[in-house]
GROMACS .gro file of C-alpha atoms in nm:
model
  267
    1MET     CA    1  -0.002   0.012   0.000
    2PHE     CA    2   0.302   0.261   0.061
    3GLU     CA    3   0.404   0.223  -0.313
    4PRO     CA    4   0.200   0.512  -0.391
    5PHE     CA    5   0.390   0.770  -0.185
    6ARG     CA    6   0.701   0.606  -0.264
    7LYS     CA    7   0.667   0.681  -0.649
    8ILE     CA    8   0.557   1.021  -0.530
    9PHE     CA    9   0.838   1.091  -0.318
   10ARG     CA   10   1.119   0.938  -0.567
   11ALA     CA   11   1.371   1.196  -0.676
   12ARG     CA   12   1.302   1.344  -1.001
   13PRO     CA   13   1.536   1.389  -1.291
   14GLU     CA   14   1.694   1.725  -1.313
   15THR     CA   15   1.560   1.932  -1.595
   16PRO     CA   16   1.855   1.914  -1.830
   17ARG     CA   17   2.058   2.317  -1.838
   18PRO     CA   18   2.012   2.489  -2.175
   19SER     CA   19   2.325   2.434  -2.400
   20VAL     CA   20   2.492   2.478  -2.721
   21PRO     CA   21   2.564   2.208  -2.942
   22GLU     CA   22   2.856   2.005  -2.871
   23GLY     CA   23   3.200   2.111  -2.983
   24GLU     CA   24   3.081   2.511  -3.037
   25ARG     CA   25   3.135   2.807  -2.815
   26ILE     CA   26   2.965   3.109  -2.862
   27TYR     CA   27   3.078   3.439  -2.786
   28VAL     CA   28   2.767   3.719  -2.740
   29VAL     CA   29   2.867   4.093  -2.765
   30GLY     CA   30   2.566   4.323  -2.606
   31ASP     CA   31   2.513   4.669  -2.730
   32VAL     CA   32   2.823   4.878  -2.861
   33HIS     CA   33   2.650   5.211  -2.919
   34GLY     CA   34   2.966   5.348  -3.090
   35ARG     CA   35   3.248   5.275  -2.790
   36ILE     CA   36   3.498   5.155  -3.019
   37ASP     CA   37   3.743   5.235  -2.677
   38LEU     CA   38   3.532   4.896  -2.511
   39PHE     CA   39   3.499   4.723  -2.821
   40LYS     CA   40   3.846   4.691  -2.956
   41PRO     CA   41   3.988   4.587  -2.621
   42LEU     CA   42   3.661   4.331  -2.532
   43ILE     CA   43   3.715   4.090  -2.862
   44ASP     CA   44   4.097   4.103  -2.794
   45ALA     CA   45   3.984   3.944  -2.434
   46VAL     CA   46   3.763   3.752  -2.616
   47GLU     CA   47   4.024   3.605  -2.893
   48ARG     CA   48   4.292   3.521  -2.629
   49ASP     CA   49   4.005   3.339  -2.417
   50ASP     CA   50   3.953   3.146  -2.739
   51ARG     CA   51   4.277   3.026  -2.746
   52GLU     CA   52   4.319   2.909  -2.393
   53ALA     CA   53   4.043   2.735  -2.375
   54GLN     CA   54   3.950   2.390  -2.523
   55PRO     CA   55   3.951   2.356  -2.913
   56ALA     CA   56   3.608   2.404  -3.024
   57GLU     CA   57   3.405   2.572  -3.338
   58THR     CA   58   3.324   2.907  -3.206
   59THR     CA   59   3.142   3.223  -3.323
   60ILE     CA   60   3.144   3.533  -3.239
   61VAL     CA   61   2.753   3.663  -3.202
   62LEU     CA   62   2.740   4.058  -3.209
   63LEU     CA   63   2.377   4.172  -3.060
   64GLY     CA   64   2.303   4.508  -3.244
   65ASP     CA   65   2.337   4.855  -3.188
   66LEU     CA   66   2.683   4.937  -3.279
   67VAL     CA   67   2.590   5.279  -3.410
   68ASP     CA   68   2.490   5.570  -3.224
   69ARG     CA   69   2.518   5.771  -2.872
   70GLY     CA   70   2.930   5.673  -2.832
   71PRO     CA   71   3.194   5.863  -3.024
   72ASP     CA   72   3.284   5.605  -3.235
   73SER     CA   73   3.005   5.407  -3.401
   74ALA     CA   74   3.226   5.448  -3.775
   75GLY     CA   75   3.512   5.278  -3.622
   76VAL     CA   76   3.333   5.009  -3.453
   77VAL     CA   77   3.130   4.931  -3.789
   78ALA     CA   78   3.470   4.972  -3.925
   79GLN     CA   79   3.622   4.693  -3.677
   80ALA     CA   80   3.337   4.440  -3.722
   81ARG     CA   81   3.363   4.449  -4.082
   82GLU     CA   82   3.701   4.363  -4.036
   83LEU     CA   83   3.637   4.070  -3.798
   84GLN     CA   84   3.420   3.942  -3.975
   85ALA     CA   85   3.650   3.930  -4.253
   86ARG     CA   86   3.871   3.674  -4.082
   87ARG     CA   87   3.677   3.492  -3.880
   88ARG     CA   88   3.286   3.322  -3.810
   89VAL     CA   89   3.101   3.621  -3.704
   90ARG     CA   90   2.740   3.673  -3.698
   91ILE     CA   91   2.596   4.037  -3.676
   92LEU     CA   92   2.179   4.090  -3.554
   93ALA     CA   93   2.040   4.421  -3.714
   94GLY     CA   94   1.942   4.649  -3.393
   95ASN     CA   95   1.695   4.930  -3.431
   96HIS     CA   96   1.912   5.160  -3.412
   97GLU     CA   97   2.089   5.019  -3.718
   98GLU     CA   98   1.760   5.034  -3.877
   99MET     CA   99   1.672   5.390  -3.788
  100PHE     CA  100   2.022   5.493  -3.892
  101LEU     CA  101   1.962   5.316  -4.276
  102GLN     CA  102   1.601   5.485  -4.314
  103SER     CA  103   1.708   5.797  -4.243
  104PHE     CA  104   1.882   5.807  -4.573
  105GLU     CA  105   1.586   5.854  -4.695
  106GLU     CA  106   1.288   5.959  -4.473
  107ARG     CA  107   1.313   6.274  -4.286
  108SER     CA  108   1.069   6.179  -4.001
  109ILE     CA  109   1.306   5.905  -3.926
  110LEU     CA  110   1.602   6.101  -3.969
  111ARG     CA  111   1.479   6.370  -3.663
  112HIS     CA  112   1.436   6.051  -3.499
  113PHE     CA  113   1.738   5.915  -3.522
  114LEU     CA  114   1.934   6.224  -3.449
  115LYS     CA  115   1.747   6.263  -3.126
  116HIS     CA  116   1.805   5.938  -3.008
  117GLY     CA  117   2.221   5.958  -3.060
  118GLY     CA  118   2.234   5.981  -3.440
  119ARG     CA  119   2.434   6.331  -3.386
  120GLU     CA  120   2.717   6.126  -3.283
  121THR     CA  121   2.703   5.867  -3.551
  122LEU     CA  122   2.730   6.144  -3.815
  123PHE     CA  123   3.004   6.299  -3.638
  124SER     CA  124   3.205   5.964  -3.665
  125TYR     CA  125   3.196   6.004  -4.017
  126GLY     CA  126   3.315   6.345  -4.017
  127ILE     CA  127   3.010   6.580  -4.027
  128THR     CA  128   3.141   6.879  -3.853
  129ARG     CA  129   2.949   7.033  -3.561
  130GLU     CA  130   2.949   7.339  -3.743
  131ARG     CA  131   2.853   7.233  -4.069
  132TYR     CA  132   2.568   6.982  -3.818
  133ASN     CA  133   2.451   7.298  -3.644
  134GLU     CA  134   2.389   7.504  -3.992
  135SER     CA  135   2.233   7.212  -4.206
  136THR     CA  136   1.872   7.187  -4.266
  137LEU     CA  137   1.718   6.813  -4.235
  138ASP     CA  138   1.754   6.805  -4.625
  139GLU     CA  139   2.096   6.902  -4.612
  140LEU     CA  140   2.190   6.639  -4.388
  141GLN     CA  141   2.066   6.398  -4.582
  142HIS     CA  142   2.304   6.509  -4.853
  143LEU     CA  143   2.594   6.543  -4.653
  144MET     CA  144   2.503   6.176  -4.468
  145CYS     CA  145   2.489   6.024  -4.864
  146ALA     CA  146   2.830   6.142  -4.880
  147ALA     CA  147   2.972   6.122  -4.609
  148VAL     CA  148   2.926   5.734  -4.497
  149PRO     CA  149   3.040   5.490  -4.737
  150GLN     CA  150   2.829   5.287  -4.957
  151ALA     CA  151   3.008   4.992  -4.844
  152ASP     CA  152   2.905   5.054  -4.474
  153ARG     CA  153   2.547   5.115  -4.580
  154ASP     CA  154   2.566   4.757  -4.745
  155PHE     CA  155   2.728   4.587  -4.439
  156LEU     CA  156   2.435   4.715  -4.196
  157ARG     CA  157   2.164   4.629  -4.424
  158GLY     CA  158   2.281   4.264  -4.417
  159PHE     CA  159   2.242   4.195  -4.053
  160GLU     CA  160   2.049   3.919  -3.943
  161GLU     CA  161   1.722   3.936  -3.742
  162TYR     CA  162   1.806   3.642  -3.531
  163VAL     CA  163   2.045   3.305  -3.458
  164ILE     CA  164   1.939   2.975  -3.333
  165ALA     CA  165   2.211   2.755  -3.141
  166GLY     CA  166   2.092   2.484  -2.950
  167ASP     CA  167   1.878   2.606  -2.659
  168TYR     CA  168   1.936   2.964  -2.728
  169LEU     CA  169   1.816   3.237  -2.912
  170PHE     CA  170   1.987   3.532  -2.970
  171VAL     CA  171   1.793   3.844  -3.119
  172HIS     CA  172   1.828   4.225  -3.053
  173ALA     CA  173   1.542   4.310  -2.872
  174GLY     CA  174   1.330   4.027  -2.759
  175ILE     CA  175   1.038   3.854  -2.884
  176LEU     CA  176   0.665   3.852  -2.864
  177PRO     CA  177   0.527   3.566  -2.610
  178GLU     CA  178   0.368   3.287  -2.715
  179VAL     CA  179   0.424   3.357  -3.082
  180PRO     CA  180   0.617   3.101  -3.302
  181LEU     CA  181   0.936   3.244  -3.400
  182GLU     CA  182   0.846   3.253  -3.787
  183GLU     CA  183   0.561   3.441  -3.731
  184GLN     CA  184   0.760   3.708  -3.536
  185SER     CA  185   0.800   4.080  -3.675
  186ARG     CA  186   1.070   4.230  -3.759
  187HIS     CA  187   0.930   4.529  -3.540
  188ASP     CA  188   0.924   4.363  -3.222
  189LEU     CA  189   1.295   4.146  -3.281
  190LEU     CA  190   1.451   4.504  -3.315
  191TRP     CA  191   1.230   4.723  -3.124
  192ILE     CA  192   0.987   4.516  -2.814
  193ARG     CA  193   1.049   4.597  -2.471
  194ASP     CA  194   0.763   4.542  -2.195
  195ARG     CA  195   0.585   4.252  -2.343
  196PHE     CA  196   0.878   4.074  -2.359
  197LEU     CA  197   1.033   4.185  -2.047
  198ARG     CA  198   0.752   4.109  -1.835
  199HIS     CA  199   0.715   3.767  -1.926
  200SER     CA  200   0.846   3.522  -1.688
  201ALA     CA  201   0.716   3.173  -1.857
  202PRO     CA  202   0.919   2.973  -2.065
  203HIS     CA  203   1.011   3.076  -2.452
  204SER     CA  204   1.093   2.779  -2.732
  205HIS     CA  205   1.471   2.929  -2.659
  206VAL     CA  206   1.641   3.060  -2.397
  207VAL     CA  207   1.655   3.411  -2.516
  208VAL     CA  208   1.968   3.605  -2.565
  209HIS     CA  209   1.931   3.988  -2.600
  210GLY     CA  210   2.031   4.328  -2.573
  211HIS     CA  211   1.812   4.621  -2.598
  212THR     CA  212   1.727   4.669  -2.260
  213ILE     CA  213   1.974   4.803  -2.005
  214CYS     CA  214   2.101   4.589  -1.721
  215ASP     CA  215   2.386   4.622  -1.504
  216PRO     CA  216   2.414   4.386  -1.391
  217VAL     CA  217   2.355   4.135  -1.646
  218ALA     CA  218   2.014   4.015  -1.624
  219GLU     CA  219   1.992   3.633  -1.617
  220CYS     CA  220   1.648   3.487  -1.595
  221ALA     CA  221   1.462   3.152  -1.622
  222ASN     CA  222   1.388   3.205  -1.998
  223ARG     CA  223   1.621   3.506  -2.106
  224ILE     CA  224   1.979   3.672  -2.029
  225GLY     CA  225   2.009   4.026  -2.076
  226ILE     CA  226   2.359   4.180  -2.163
  227ASP     CA  227   2.330   4.525  -2.275
  228THR     CA  228   2.538   4.641  -1.957
  229GLY     CA  229   2.504   5.028  -2.117
  230ALA     CA  230   2.823   5.035  -2.236
  231TYR     CA  231   2.777   5.397  -2.315
  232ARG     CA  232   2.697   5.500  -2.054
  233THR     CA  233   2.816   5.273  -1.787
  234GLY     CA  234   3.169   5.206  -1.925
  235LYS     CA  235   3.089   4.858  -1.927
  236LEU     CA  236   3.088   4.628  -2.227
  237THR     CA  237   2.991   4.248  -2.198
  238ALA     CA  238   3.038   3.884  -2.360
  239LEU     CA  239   2.860   3.623  -2.266
  240VAL     CA  240   3.010   3.268  -2.350
  241LEU     CA  241   2.845   2.916  -2.380
  242GLU     CA  242   2.981   2.650  -2.429
  243GLY     CA  243   2.795   2.329  -2.320
  244ASP     CA  244   2.526   2.399  -2.052
  245THR     CA  245   2.783   2.675  -1.921
  246ARG     CA  246   2.751   3.045  -1.969
  247ARG     CA  247   3.033   3.257  -1.841
  248TYR     CA  248   3.108   3.668  -1.886
  249ILE     CA  249   3.369   3.851  -2.025
  250GLN     CA  250   3.381   4.216  -1.957
  251ALA     CA  251   3.547   4.546  -2.070
  252ALA     CA  252   3.471   4.802  -1.818
  253ASP     CA  253   3.637   5.200  -1.858
  254GLU     CA  254   3.719   5.261  -1.498
  255ALA     CA  255   3.863   5.643  -1.506
  256GLY     CA  256   3.995   5.642  -1.851
  257THR     CA  257   4.161   5.272  -1.789
  258ILE     CA  258   3.996   4.977  -1.972
  259THR     CA  259   4.024   4.697  -1.689
  260ILE     CA  260   3.896   4.298  -1.850
  261ARG     CA  261   3.720   4.104  -1.602
  262LYS     CA  262   3.594   3.743  -1.631
  263MET     CA  263   3.330   3.629  -1.439
  264GLY     CA  264   3.058   3.307  -1.396
  265THR     CA  265   2.774   3.267  -1.464
  266ALA     CA  266   2.518   3.533  -1.231
  267GLN     CA  267   2.287   3.208  -1.150
   0.00000   0.00000   0.00000
């Protein structure tokens, strides 16, 4: 008569931890926002970590928002292009890349772009502050077309909307809860915030995202937010995924000195 009770109290098997495919190691970098001073040393640290770790097929994933707000978006774009030319790099479209590209054609978007960090992007491409201040929106569009190389624009247009690796989904902003991935809108993937962040139930994958600043990293059961606010806090973070493990590499600006930190999982 006690058999049912033994079944009730018998230890249940643990739920497997989320993992990436065997033999792979993935470095996921949060929103750079023009901070080339953090991006370069973080990538250097990632490369060192990769050389020192066990052999694996490695991929770097950039979560988007390479541009705007920080002082050197042009430099970040150039560095990302160079990086992708020599190793496996997947780059996701962010809402700031989308605004930037649309600004070449749409004045209403240009105004919004400039208000949210685009001015600094134009400065990084050589448009002077004096020329910027004296130009109308129409004139700024002409200046942008002349200043920003077509190759850079084509590069930004080639960014992906999402990447899947094992149990993880990498996307810039998030996903609309309870909607199949193939039915997600580009707008939600690049712009969503509250409906995604407030959702606590599991998704089809653990979602690794940027877009919303969280310092420290936000590790939840269904998502991991790694936008640690590079342009505001001086911290640019990479999540390292291998097997079912997680760890972090961070470049931090401490009174003008860039420090590299390595950290275990926040869980």
